[in-house]
Coordinates of C-alpha atoms in Angstrom, one line a residue:
Chain E
X23 CA -205.9 -23.2 -47.4
X24 CA -208.6 -24.7 -45.2
X25 CA -210.4 -22.4 -42.9
X26 CA -210.5 -24.5 -39.5
X27 CA -213.5 -24.6 -37.5
X28 CA -215.9 -24.7 -40.6
X29 CA -217.7 -27.9 -41.6
X30 CA -216.4 -30.2 -44.3
X31 CA -212.6 -29.9 -43.2
X32 CA -211.0 -33.4 -43.8
X33 CA -209.3 -34.7 -40.6
X34 CA -205.8 -35.8 -41.6
X35 CA -206.6 -39.3 -41.6
X36 CA -209.4 -38.5 -44.1
X37 CA -207.4 -36.4 -46.1
X38 CA -204.3 -38.8 -46.9
X39 CA -204.1 -42.4 -47.8
X40 CA -200.8 -43.9 -46.2
X41 CA -199.1 -46.0 -48.9
X42 CA -196.0 -47.5 -46.7
X43 CA -194.3 -46.9 -43.8
X44 CA -190.9 -45.3 -44.6
X45 CA -189.3 -44.3 -41.1
X46 CA -189.8 -44.5 -37.5
X47 CA -188.2 -42.4 -34.8
X48 CA -188.5 -41.5 -31.2
X49 CA -191.5 -39.3 -31.7
X50 CA -193.6 -41.2 -34.3
X51 CA -193.8 -42.6 -37.6
X52 CA -193.2 -41.4 -41.2
X53 CA -195.2 -42.4 -43.9
X54 CA -195.3 -42.2 -47.6
X55 CA -198.9 -41.1 -48.6
X56 CA -201.0 -39.6 -51.4
X57 CA -203.4 -36.6 -50.6
X58 CA -206.5 -37.8 -51.6
X59 CA -207.9 -34.5 -53.2
X60 CA -204.9 -33.8 -55.4
X61 CA -203.2 -37.2 -55.7
X62 CA -200.1 -35.7 -54.5
X63 CA -197.4 -37.9 -53.0
X64 CA -196.3 -36.3 -49.5
X65 CA -194.1 -37.4 -46.4
X66 CA -196.6 -37.7 -43.6
X67 CA -194.7 -37.4 -40.1
X68 CA -197.1 -38.2 -37.2
X69 CA -196.4 -37.4 -33.7
X70 CA -198.5 -37.8 -30.9
X71 CA -198.4 -34.4 -28.7
X72 CA -197.2 -35.1 -25.0
X73 CA -200.0 -32.9 -23.7
X74 CA -200.1 -32.6 -19.8
X75 CA -201.9 -29.5 -18.8
X76 CA -200.2 -27.3 -21.2
X77 CA -201.8 -28.4 -24.5
X78 CA -199.3 -27.9 -27.4
X79 CA -195.9 -28.3 -26.0
X80 CA -193.7 -25.0 -26.5
X81 CA -190.9 -27.2 -28.1
X82 CA -193.2 -28.3 -30.7
X83 CA -194.9 -25.1 -31.2
X84 CA -191.3 -23.4 -31.6
X85 CA -190.0 -25.9 -34.0
X86 CA -192.9 -26.2 -36.3
X87 CA -192.9 -22.4 -36.4
X88 CA -189.4 -22.5 -37.5
X89 CA -189.9 -25.3 -40.3
X90 CA -192.6 -23.0 -41.5
X91 CA -190.6 -19.8 -41.6
X92 CA -187.5 -22.1 -43.5
X93 CA -190.0 -23.8 -45.9
X94 CA -189.8 -20.7 -48.2
X95 CA -186.2 -21.7 -49.4
X96 CA -186.3 -24.0 -52.6
X97 CA -183.3 -26.2 -51.0
X98 CA -185.1 -26.7 -47.6
X99 CA -187.9 -29.6 -47.8
X100 CA -190.9 -27.9 -47.7
X101 CA -193.7 -28.3 -44.9
X102 CA -196.6 -28.0 -46.7
X103 CA -199.1 -28.1 -43.9
X104 CA -199.8 -28.8 -40.2
X105 CA -202.9 -30.8 -39.0
X106 CA -204.2 -31.7 -35.6
X107 CA -206.2 -34.9 -35.3
X108 CA -206.9 -37.6 -32.8
X109 CA -206.1 -41.1 -32.7
X110 CA -208.0 -44.1 -31.6
X111 CA -207.4 -43.3 -27.9
X112 CA -208.6 -39.8 -28.4
X113 CA -205.3 -38.3 -27.9
X114 CA -204.1 -35.1 -30.0
X115 CA -201.9 -36.2 -33.0
X116 CA -200.2 -33.9 -34.7
X117 CA -199.3 -34.3 -38.7
X118 CA -196.5 -32.6 -40.6
X119 CA -197.2 -32.8 -44.2
X120 CA -193.9 -32.5 -46.1
X121 CA -193.1 -32.6 -50.0
X122 CA -191.9 -36.0 -51.0
X123 CA -188.4 -36.8 -52.5
X124 CA -187.7 -40.0 -54.2
X125 CA -183.9 -40.2 -52.9
X126 CA -181.1 -38.6 -50.8
X127 CA -177.8 -38.0 -51.2
X128 CA -176.4 -41.4 -49.4
X129 CA -178.2 -43.3 -51.8
X130 CA -176.9 -41.3 -54.7
X131 CA -173.7 -41.9 -53.6
X132 CA -173.8 -45.5 -53.1
X133 CA -175.5 -46.0 -56.4
X134 CA -172.2 -44.5 -58.0
X135 CA -169.9 -46.4 -55.8
X136 CA -171.9 -49.7 -56.9
X137 CA -171.5 -49.0 -60.8
X138 CA -167.7 -47.9 -59.9
X139 CA -168.6 -44.8 -62.0
X140 CA -167.6 -41.3 -60.5
X141 CA -170.0 -38.7 -59.9
X142 CA -169.6 -36.1 -63.0
X143 CA -167.7 -32.9 -61.7
X144 CA -170.5 -30.5 -63.2
X145 CA -173.0 -32.7 -60.9
X146 CA -170.7 -32.3 -58.0
X147 CA -170.8 -28.5 -58.3
X148 CA -174.4 -28.2 -58.7
X149 CA -174.9 -30.3 -55.5
X150 CA -172.9 -28.4 -53.5
X151 CA -173.9 -25.1 -54.6
X152 CA -177.6 -25.9 -53.6
X153 CA -176.0 -27.5 -50.2
X154 CA -174.3 -24.0 -49.4
X155 CA -177.3 -22.3 -50.4
X156 CA -179.5 -23.7 -48.5
X157 CA -177.5 -23.7 -45.5
X158 CA -177.0 -20.2 -46.1
X159 CA -180.8 -19.5 -46.0
X160 CA -180.9 -21.3 -42.6
X161 CA -177.9 -19.7 -41.0
X162 CA -179.4 -16.4 -42.4
X163 CA -182.3 -16.8 -40.1
X164 CA -179.9 -17.7 -37.0
X165 CA -180.8 -21.4 -37.2
X166 CA -178.3 -24.2 -37.3
X167 CA -178.8 -28.0 -38.3
X168 CA -176.1 -29.7 -36.6
X169 CA -176.7 -33.0 -38.3
X170 CA -176.0 -32.6 -41.6
X171 CA -175.3 -35.8 -43.6
X172 CA -176.0 -37.1 -47.0
X173 CA -178.8 -39.1 -45.5
X174 CA -180.9 -35.8 -44.6
X175 CA -180.1 -34.1 -48.1
X176 CA -183.0 -35.3 -50.0
X177 CA -182.8 -35.4 -54.1
X178 CA -185.1 -35.4 -56.9
X179 CA -182.8 -37.7 -59.4
X180 CA -184.7 -36.3 -62.5
X181 CA -183.9 -32.6 -61.8
X182 CA -180.7 -33.1 -59.6
X183 CA -182.4 -30.9 -56.9
X184 CA -181.4 -31.1 -53.6
X185 CA -182.9 -30.3 -50.4
X186 CA -182.1 -30.0 -46.8
X187 CA -184.3 -32.1 -44.4
X188 CA -184.3 -33.0 -40.9
X189 CA -184.6 -29.9 -39.1
X190 CA -185.4 -29.9 -35.6
X191 CA -188.6 -31.6 -34.6
X192 CA -188.4 -33.3 -38.2
X193 CA -185.2 -34.9 -37.2
X194 CA -187.0 -36.9 -34.8
X195 CA -188.6 -38.9 -37.5
X196 CA -185.3 -40.4 -39.1
X197 CA -185.1 -43.9 -39.3
X198 CA -183.4 -45.4 -36.1
X199 CA -179.6 -46.0 -36.6
X200 CA -179.1 -49.9 -35.9
X201 CA -176.4 -50.4 -33.8
X202 CA -173.1 -51.8 -34.9
X203 CA -173.3 -50.0 -38.0
X204 CA -170.2 -47.6 -39.1
X205 CA -172.7 -44.2 -38.8
X206 CA -173.0 -44.9 -35.1
X207 CA -174.5 -41.4 -33.9
X208 CA -173.3 -39.7 -37.1
X209 CA -169.8 -39.2 -36.1
X210 CA -168.6 -38.8 -39.5
X211 CA -169.9 -35.1 -40.3
X212 CA -169.2 -33.9 -36.7
X213 CA -167.1 -30.9 -36.3
X214 CA -163.9 -31.3 -34.2
X215 CA -165.0 -28.6 -31.6
X216 CA -168.1 -30.8 -31.0
X217 CA -166.1 -33.8 -30.6
X218 CA -163.9 -31.9 -28.2
X219 CA -167.0 -30.8 -25.9
X220 CA -167.6 -27.0 -26.9
X221 CA -170.1 -25.7 -25.3
X222 CA -171.2 -22.9 -27.6
X223 CA -171.8 -24.2 -31.2
X224 CA -171.7 -21.9 -34.1
X225 CA -172.8 -21.8 -37.6
X226 CA -169.1 -23.6 -38.5
X227 CA -170.4 -26.7 -37.3
X228 CA -172.5 -27.2 -40.5
X229 CA -169.9 -25.5 -42.7
X230 CA -167.4 -28.7 -41.2
X231 CA -170.5 -31.0 -42.2
X232 CA -170.8 -29.4 -45.7
X233 CA -167.2 -30.2 -46.3
X234 CA -166.9 -33.6 -45.2
X235 CA -170.0 -34.2 -47.8
X236 CA -168.1 -32.2 -50.5
X237 CA -165.1 -34.9 -50.2
X238 CA -167.4 -37.7 -50.1
X239 CA -169.0 -36.6 -53.4
X240 CA -165.7 -36.7 -55.1
X241 CA -164.4 -39.8 -53.5
X242 CA -167.6 -41.8 -53.0
X243 CA -166.3 -42.6 -49.4
X244 CA -166.4 -40.9 -46.0
X245 CA -163.7 -38.6 -45.3
X246 CA -163.7 -39.3 -41.7
X247 CA -165.0 -42.7 -41.1
X248 CA -164.7 -42.9 -37.2
X249 CA -166.3 -45.6 -35.2
X250 CA -166.0 -43.7 -31.7
X251 CA -165.6 -40.2 -30.8
X252 CA -161.8 -40.9 -30.3
X253 CA -161.2 -42.6 -33.5
X254 CA -163.3 -39.6 -35.5
X255 CA -160.7 -37.2 -33.8
X256 CA -157.7 -39.2 -34.8
X257 CA -159.1 -39.6 -38.2
X258 CA -159.3 -35.8 -38.7
X259 CA -155.8 -35.2 -36.9
X260 CA -154.1 -37.6 -39.0
X261 CA -155.1 -35.9 -42.4
X262 CA -155.3 -32.0 -41.1
X263 CA -152.3 -32.7 -38.4
X264 CA -153.0 -32.7 -34.5
X265 CA -154.1 -29.2 -33.7
X266 CA -152.1 -26.9 -31.1
X267 CA -152.7 -23.5 -29.8
X268 CA -151.0 -21.9 -32.7
X269 CA -153.2 -23.3 -35.5
X270 CA -156.4 -23.2 -33.1
X271 CA -156.2 -21.0 -30.1
X272 CA -158.1 -22.1 -27.2
X273 CA -158.1 -25.7 -28.4
X274 CA -156.4 -27.2 -25.5
X275 CA -158.9 -25.8 -23.1
X276 CA -161.7 -27.4 -24.6
X277 CA -163.5 -30.1 -22.2
X278 CA -162.5 -33.3 -23.9
X279 CA -159.1 -32.3 -24.8
X280 CA -156.1 -34.9 -24.2
X281 CA -152.9 -35.5 -25.1
X282 CA -153.0 -36.9 -28.7
X283 CA -150.5 -38.3 -31.1
X284 CA -148.5 -35.6 -32.8
X285 CA -149.3 -35.8 -36.8
X286 CA -148.2 -33.3 -39.2
X287 CA -150.8 -31.8 -41.6
X288 CA -151.1 -33.6 -45.0
X289 CA -152.1 -32.1 -48.2
X290 CA -155.9 -32.3 -48.7
X291 CA -155.1 -33.6 -52.5
X292 CA -153.8 -36.9 -50.7
X293 CA -157.3 -37.4 -49.5
X294 CA -159.3 -36.1 -52.4
X295 CA -157.0 -36.6 -55.2
X296 CA -159.3 -35.9 -58.1
X297 CA -160.4 -32.5 -57.0
X298 CA -159.2 -29.8 -59.0
X299 CA -157.1 -27.0 -57.3
X300 CA -160.2 -24.4 -56.9
X301 CA -162.2 -27.1 -55.2
X302 CA -159.3 -28.2 -53.1
X303 CA -159.1 -24.5 -52.1
X304 CA -162.6 -24.5 -51.2
X305 CA -162.6 -27.7 -49.1
X306 CA -159.7 -26.5 -47.4
X307 CA -161.6 -23.3 -46.0
X308 CA -164.4 -25.7 -44.9
X309 CA -162.3 -27.7 -42.8
X310 CA -160.4 -25.2 -40.9
X311 CA -159.8 -26.0 -37.3
X312 CA -160.7 -22.7 -35.6
X313 CA -164.4 -22.3 -36.2
X314 CA -164.4 -18.7 -36.6
X315 CA -161.8 -19.0 -39.6
X316 CA -164.2 -21.4 -41.5
X317 CA -165.5 -19.7 -44.7
X318 CA -169.4 -18.9 -44.3
X319 CA -172.1 -20.6 -46.5
X320 CA -172.6 -17.3 -48.0
X321 CA -169.0 -16.6 -48.9
X322 CA -168.8 -20.3 -50.2
X323 CA -171.6 -19.6 -52.8
X324 CA -169.1 -16.7 -54.1
X325 CA -166.2 -18.9 -54.3
X326 CA -164.4 -19.2 -57.6
X327 CA -165.1 -22.9 -57.9
X328 CA -168.7 -22.1 -58.6
X329 CA -167.9 -19.6 -61.1
X330 CA -168.5 -21.8 -64.2
X331 CA -171.7 -23.4 -62.8
X332 CA -174.8 -22.4 -64.7
X333 CA -177.0 -20.8 -61.5
X334 CA -179.9 -19.8 -63.3
X335 CA -182.1 -22.6 -62.2
X336 CA -180.7 -23.2 -58.7
Chain L
X15 CA -181.6 -25.7 -33.5
X16 CA -180.0 -22.7 -31.7
X17 CA -181.5 -19.4 -32.3
X18 CA -182.5 -16.3 -30.3
X19 CA -186.3 -16.2 -30.9
X20 CA -186.6 -12.5 -29.7
X21 CA -183.6 -11.1 -31.3
X22 CA -182.7 -13.7 -34.5
X23 CA -179.7 -11.4 -35.4
X24 CA -178.8 -11.0 -31.7
X25 CA -175.2 -12.2 -32.4
X26 CA -174.8 -9.8 -35.3
X27 CA -171.3 -9.9 -35.7
X28 CA -171.5 -13.6 -35.8
X29 CA -173.9 -13.7 -38.6
X30 CA -173.0 -13.2 -42.3
X31 CA -173.8 -9.5 -42.9
X32 CA -176.1 -10.4 -45.7
X33 CA -178.2 -12.4 -43.7
X34 CA -180.4 -9.5 -43.2
X35 CA -182.4 -9.6 -46.4
X36 CA -184.3 -13.1 -44.9
X37 CA -185.8 -11.0 -42.3
X38 CA -187.2 -8.2 -44.9
X39 CA -188.0 -10.6 -47.3
X40 CA -190.4 -12.8 -44.7
X41 CA -191.5 -10.1 -42.4
X42 CA -194.9 -9.5 -44.3
X43 CA -195.8 -13.4 -43.4
X44 CA -195.8 -12.3 -39.6
X45 CA -198.4 -9.3 -39.9
X46 CA -201.8 -8.8 -40.6
X47 CA -202.6 -8.0 -44.4
X48 CA -202.8 -4.8 -45.7
X49 CA -206.6 -4.2 -45.5
X50 CA -206.9 -5.2 -41.9
X51 CA -206.4 -2.0 -40.7
X52 CA -209.1 -0.4 -43.0
X53 CA -211.6 -3.2 -41.8
X54 CA -211.0 -2.3 -38.2
X55 CA -211.4 1.3 -38.9
X56 CA -214.9 0.8 -40.8
X57 CA -216.4 -0.5 -37.9
X58 CA -216.5 0.7 -34.2
X59 CA -217.4 -2.5 -32.6
X60 CA -214.4 -4.2 -34.2
X61 CA -212.0 -1.7 -32.9
X62 CA -213.8 -1.8 -29.3
X63 CA -213.4 -5.5 -29.4
X64 CA -209.7 -5.5 -30.3
X65 CA -209.2 -2.9 -27.7
X66 CA -211.0 -4.9 -25.1
X67 CA -209.0 -8.1 -25.8
X68 CA -205.5 -6.1 -26.1
X69 CA -206.5 -4.8 -22.5
X70 CA -206.9 -8.2 -21.1
X71 CA -203.6 -9.4 -22.8
X72 CA -201.8 -6.3 -21.3
X73 CA -203.4 -7.2 -17.6
X74 CA -202.4 -10.9 -18.1
X75 CA -198.8 -9.7 -19.1
X76 CA -198.0 -7.2 -16.9
X77 CA -195.2 -8.9 -15.0
X78 CA -193.4 -10.2 -18.0
X79 CA -191.1 -9.1 -20.4
X80 CA -192.9 -6.6 -22.7
X81 CA -192.3 -8.6 -25.5
X82 CA -194.6 -11.3 -24.6
X83 CA -197.7 -8.9 -24.7
X84 CA -196.4 -7.6 -28.2
X85 CA -196.1 -11.1 -29.5
X86 CA -199.4 -12.2 -28.3
X87 CA -201.2 -8.7 -29.7
X88 CA -199.5 -9.7 -33.1
X89 CA -201.2 -13.0 -32.9
X90 CA -204.5 -11.3 -32.0
X91 CA -204.2 -9.0 -35.0
X92 CA -203.4 -11.8 -37.6
X93 CA -206.3 -13.7 -36.2
X94 CA -208.9 -11.0 -36.1
X95 CA -207.8 -10.4 -39.7
X96 CA -208.0 -14.0 -40.6
X97 CA -211.4 -14.9 -38.7
X98 CA -213.0 -11.6 -38.4
X99 CA -215.0 -11.1 -35.2
X100 CA -216.9 -14.1 -34.7
X101 CA -218.6 -13.9 -31.3
X102 CA -219.4 -10.7 -29.7
X103 CA -219.4 -12.2 -26.3
X104 CA -217.2 -10.9 -23.4
X105 CA -216.2 -14.6 -22.5
X106 CA -215.2 -15.2 -25.9
X107 CA -212.9 -12.2 -25.9
X108 CA -211.3 -13.5 -22.9
X109 CA -210.6 -16.9 -24.1
X110 CA -209.0 -15.5 -27.2
X111 CA -206.9 -13.2 -24.9
X112 CA -206.0 -16.3 -22.6
X113 CA -205.0 -18.4 -25.9
X114 CA -203.0 -15.5 -27.5
X115 CA -201.2 -15.1 -24.3
X116 CA -200.5 -18.5 -23.5
X117 CA -199.2 -19.3 -27.0
X118 CA -197.0 -16.5 -26.9
X119 CA -195.6 -17.5 -23.5
X120 CA -194.8 -20.8 -25.1
X121 CA -192.8 -19.3 -28.1
X122 CA -191.0 -17.2 -25.7
X123 CA -190.5 -20.3 -23.1
X124 CA -192.1 -18.3 -20.4
X125 CA -193.3 -19.9 -17.3
X126 CA -196.6 -18.7 -15.8
X127 CA -199.5 -19.9 -13.5
X128 CA -202.5 -21.1 -15.2
X129 CA -204.3 -20.5 -11.7
X130 CA -203.1 -16.9 -11.8
X131 CA -204.6 -16.6 -15.2
X132 CA -207.9 -17.6 -13.9
X133 CA -208.1 -15.4 -11.0
X134 CA -207.3 -12.7 -12.9
X135 CA -209.8 -13.5 -15.9
X136 CA -212.6 -14.1 -13.4
X137 CA -212.1 -10.9 -11.6
X138 CA -215.4 -8.7 -12.3
X139 CA -217.7 -11.3 -13.3
X140 CA -218.2 -14.8 -11.7
X141 CA -219.0 -16.6 -15.0
X142 CA -216.4 -17.7 -17.3
X143 CA -214.0 -20.4 -16.1
X144 CA -212.0 -21.7 -18.7
X145 CA -211.0 -25.4 -18.4
X146 CA -207.8 -26.7 -19.8
X147 CA -209.2 -28.2 -22.6
X148 CA -211.3 -25.4 -23.9
X149 CA -208.1 -23.3 -24.0
X150 CA -206.2 -26.0 -26.0
X151 CA -209.1 -26.0 -28.5
X152 CA -208.8 -22.5 -28.6
X153 CA -204.9 -22.6 -29.1
X154 CA -205.6 -24.9 -31.9
X155 CA -207.9 -22.8 -33.7
X156 CA -205.8 -20.0 -33.4
X157 CA -202.5 -22.0 -34.8
X158 CA -204.9 -23.2 -37.7
X159 CA -205.7 -19.5 -38.5
X160 CA -201.9 -18.5 -38.5
X161 CA -201.0 -21.4 -40.1
X162 CA -198.3 -22.1 -37.3
X163 CA -196.0 -19.3 -38.3
X164 CA -195.7 -18.3 -34.9
X165 CA -192.3 -17.1 -34.8
X166 CA -193.5 -13.6 -35.7
X167 CA -191.0 -11.2 -36.8
X168 CA -191.6 -8.0 -35.0
X169 CA -189.9 -4.7 -35.0
X170 CA -187.6 -6.0 -32.0
X171 CA -186.0 -8.0 -34.6
X172 CA -184.8 -5.4 -36.8
X173 CA -183.5 -2.9 -34.1
X174 CA -179.9 -4.3 -33.7
X175 CA -179.4 -4.0 -37.6
X176 CA -180.3 -0.2 -37.6
X177 CA -178.6 0.3 -34.5
X178 CA -175.5 -1.0 -36.2
X179 CA -176.2 1.4 -38.9
X180 CA -176.0 4.5 -36.4
X181 CA -172.4 3.7 -35.3
X182 CA -172.7 4.3 -32.0
X183 CA -169.5 3.2 -30.4
X184 CA -170.4 3.6 -26.7
X185 CA -172.4 0.3 -25.5
X186 CA -174.2 2.1 -23.1
X187 CA -175.4 4.7 -25.4
X188 CA -176.7 2.1 -27.6
X189 CA -178.7 0.3 -25.0
X190 CA -180.0 3.8 -24.0
X191 CA -181.5 3.9 -27.6
X192 CA -182.5 0.5 -28.0
X193 CA -184.6 0.8 -24.7
X194 CA -186.4 3.9 -25.8
X195 CA -187.0 2.6 -29.1
X196 CA -188.3 -0.3 -27.7
X197 CA -190.7 1.5 -25.3
X198 CA -192.1 3.4 -28.3
X199 CA -192.6 0.4 -30.3
X200 CA -194.6 -1.3 -27.5
X201 CA -196.8 1.6 -26.9
X202 CA -197.5 2.6 -30.6
X203 CA -198.7 -1.3 -30.9
X204 CA -201.8 -0.5 -29.3
X205 CA -202.9 2.4 -32.0
X206 CA -204.3 0.8 -35.0
X207 CA -202.7 3.3 -37.3
X208 CA -199.1 1.5 -36.8
X209 CA -200.8 -1.7 -38.0
X210 CA -200.5 -0.3 -41.8
X211 CA -196.5 -0.4 -41.5
X212 CA -194.3 -3.2 -41.7
X213 CA -192.2 -4.5 -38.7
X214 CA -188.8 -3.1 -40.1
X215 CA -190.4 0.4 -40.7
X216 CA -191.9 0.3 -37.3
X217 CA -188.4 -0.1 -35.9
X218 CA -186.8 2.6 -38.1
X219 CA -189.3 5.0 -37.3
X220 CA -189.2 4.4 -33.7
X221 CA -185.2 4.5 -33.6
X222 CA -185.3 7.6 -35.3
X223 CA -187.7 9.3 -32.8
X224 CA -185.7 8.0 -30.1
X225 CA -182.4 9.2 -31.5
X226 CA -184.1 12.9 -32.3
X227 CA -185.0 12.6 -28.3
X228 CA -181.9 11.4 -27.2
X229 CA -179.2 12.5 -29.4
X230 CA -180.2 15.4 -31.5
X231 CA -177.0 16.6 -32.9
X232 CA -176.5 13.0 -34.3
X233 CA -179.9 12.6 -35.7
X234 CA -179.1 13.8 -39.0
X235 CA -176.3 11.3 -39.6
X236 CA -179.0 8.6 -38.2
X237 CA -181.6 10.1 -40.6
X238 CA -178.8 9.7 -43.4
X239 CA -177.8 6.0 -42.6
X240 CA -181.8 4.8 -42.6
X241 CA -182.3 6.6 -45.9
X242 CA -179.4 4.8 -47.5
X243 CA -180.7 1.2 -46.2
X244 CA -181.9 -0.3 -49.6
X245 CA -184.4 -2.4 -47.7
X246 CA -186.3 0.7 -46.4
X247 CA -188.8 2.8 -48.2
X248 CA -188.1 6.4 -46.9
X249 CA -191.6 7.9 -47.6
X250 CA -193.1 5.1 -45.6
X251 CA -190.6 5.8 -42.9
X252 CA -191.8 9.5 -42.9
X253 CA -195.3 8.4 -42.5
X254 CA -194.7 5.9 -39.7
X255 CA -192.4 8.6 -38.0
X256 CA -195.3 11.0 -38.2
X257 CA -197.8 8.4 -36.7
X258 CA -195.3 7.7 -33.8
X259 CA -194.7 11.1 -33.1
X260 CA -198.3 11.8 -32.5
X261 CA -198.4 9.0 -30.4
X262 CA -195.3 10.0 -28.5
X263 CA -197.0 13.3 -28.1
X264 CA -199.9 12.1 -26.5
X265 CA -197.8 10.6 -24.0
X266 CA -196.2 14.0 -23.1
X267 CA -199.4 15.4 -22.9
X268 CA -200.9 12.9 -20.6
X269 CA -197.8 13.6 -18.3
X270 CA -198.8 17.3 -18.2
X271 CA -202.3 16.5 -17.3
X272 CA -201.0 14.4 -14.5
X273 CA -198.9 17.3 -13.3
X274 CA -201.8 19.7 -13.1
X275 CA -203.4 17.6 -10.4
X276 CA -199.9 18.1 -8.3
X277 CA -199.8 14.2 -7.6
X278 CA -196.4 13.9 -9.6
X279 CA -193.2 15.1 -8.4
X280 CA -191.7 17.8 -10.6
X281 CA -188.6 15.9 -11.3
X282 CA -190.2 13.4 -13.2
X283 CA -191.3 16.3 -15.7
X284 CA -187.8 17.6 -15.6
X285 CA -186.5 14.4 -17.0
X286 CA -189.0 14.3 -19.8
X287 CA -188.5 17.9 -20.8
X288 CA -184.6 17.8 -20.3
X289 CA -184.8 14.8 -23.0
X290 CA -186.4 17.3 -25.4
X291 CA -184.0 20.0 -24.9
X292 CA -182.1 20.6 -28.3
X293 CA -181.6 22.9 -31.2
X294 CA -183.2 22.1 -34.4
X295 CA -180.9 21.4 -37.1
X296 CA -181.6 21.4 -41.1
X297 CA -181.6 17.7 -40.9
X298 CA -184.5 17.4 -38.7
X299 CA -186.7 19.3 -41.2
X300 CA -186.8 16.6 -43.5
X301 CA -189.4 14.6 -41.4
X302 CA -190.6 16.4 -38.6
X303 CA -193.5 18.1 -40.4
X304 CA -195.3 19.7 -37.6
X305 CA -194.2 22.4 -35.4
X306 CA -193.0 21.3 -31.7
X307 CA -195.4 22.0 -29.1
X308 CA -192.7 22.8 -26.5
X309 CA -189.9 25.9 -26.7
X310 CA -186.7 24.1 -26.8
X311 CA -183.7 25.8 -25.1
X312 CA -179.8 24.9 -26.1
X313 CA -177.5 24.1 -23.4
X314 CA -173.7 24.2 -24.3
X315 CA -172.5 21.7 -21.6
X316 CA -174.0 18.1 -22.0
X317 CA -171.6 17.0 -19.3
X318 CA -173.0 19.2 -17.0
X319 CA -175.8 17.9 -14.5
X320 CA -177.7 20.9 -13.7
X321 CA -181.5 20.4 -13.9
X322 CA -183.6 23.1 -15.3
X323 CA -186.5 23.9 -12.8
X324 CA -190.0 23.0 -14.6
X325 CA -191.2 26.5 -14.2
X326 CA -188.8 27.6 -17.0
X327 CA -190.6 25.7 -19.5
X328 CA -193.7 26.8 -21.4
X329 CA -195.5 26.4 -24.3
X330 CA -194.8 28.7 -27.4

């Protein structure tokens, strides 16, 4: 670890060679870059600090600290270093140096869809176990992700390792979502309590997203592909039944609650026909309406669905 | 991301019960390395520099939540452990104090007035006036030295977990215990002896000491709960408990000294000594290795609010 204040410390610009810009977002740009000293490929996320009188903004300070803490887990994308530099106008710039991953789960699923093949069941099981493990680690530190989706689950296709990305500040660097795509505001993975305007989130919002990703790995199609908040809710209600006070106490008091068409719940096997019984049971526990009844990430790891998975390298 | 920085296990019942290992696993990332304490002891000058900066931070923080100075002093210790004492100049001490205070305030989202800080820092000498840019540069140096690991895992992070082990059902009693333990933790941070121990050990020891003061009859159960915790090294807790006991005793001795000047109402002493009234039980002998300075009297009715006059207390 380089010590600050000494001579010979390379600035961020000098230490890295930018290879290509791979993303841009609210706060700044994302580059695939090579560290000159080691030849290692990294993801370099650059943001200008919005300084006024206060120097490093509290939000930035808090979120970088969290990323540093979470980087210990093998299933969270590792923040390797943080460097401060100056841009051409003399403004302070922050460089977040992340490990680089070749692909993400969205591209992975799309490649299977294009070839018409199904994702091998053991591959699904391994990826899901890693996802639950990474989420359990974040939740164990009292941290929610709140935007889990295939695009920010990075993968190494050679080793089939999966890592959670886009936590907090890092999320500001995602590729901007273009208008008129079907993934406007990433509604597809959003929990019903969020759609209905709950003001207090819990870890269960991430578990719902994990469940949607689970189903998508099996079918290669989004489970609930809504293109508006209302349509998103209706997609959910058509499969799981329109919720009421019996199955979800308190639901009718949520801010965005209205009268909805009344659907009866369908069996999950109609939506995910090729998933086995244990998988369907785990999925059903991830998609409980009442947030407090949803399985935790830690408990999910202990579910019998994963019993025959070789976990030694995960 | 939603989280309570001061108390990452704050919604204890909402978290998976096995979330706790995470904090025990990473707490060592957030304390000075083991040899820091020895390095300080080896140099009277280093100890005096630390004491000066701690004092400055305390002045800056006196109107804020006590967790703020705790966090700032944690940054100070980690910085000194990494950088050493670079410049033996009073203005450098002030700049370091202001920077650690400012970073801690940002982490805790505490608003403060930069003008007030300037006035306080300039009191006593007319020289040092820190421009915003100077503080920002120093903040950057501290951040780099600490590798941006600013969410320090402090003893406060572990208190809810241990209190849950104690199975006190009355919320008011739990709060009293937490408050007293927090007070002990804050006082002990100023002593370099405590720096040798991990935050979880400090939290466990402070809670045991507080429970011995406040709930002496239940103390053996609390001790057993701590001993049974697989994340805690019992021998280390005993050592830390003894250090904390010494620090707390100094507190009482200073109260005694204050009383001798006749400036302090007797009632203040009554409150302190009444809290010490208890019967020794076998369980307490496991960790209390030094004789008590004060004779203790048994009272049979805890519901009774009778106060014992100060003149009835005397040393053995």
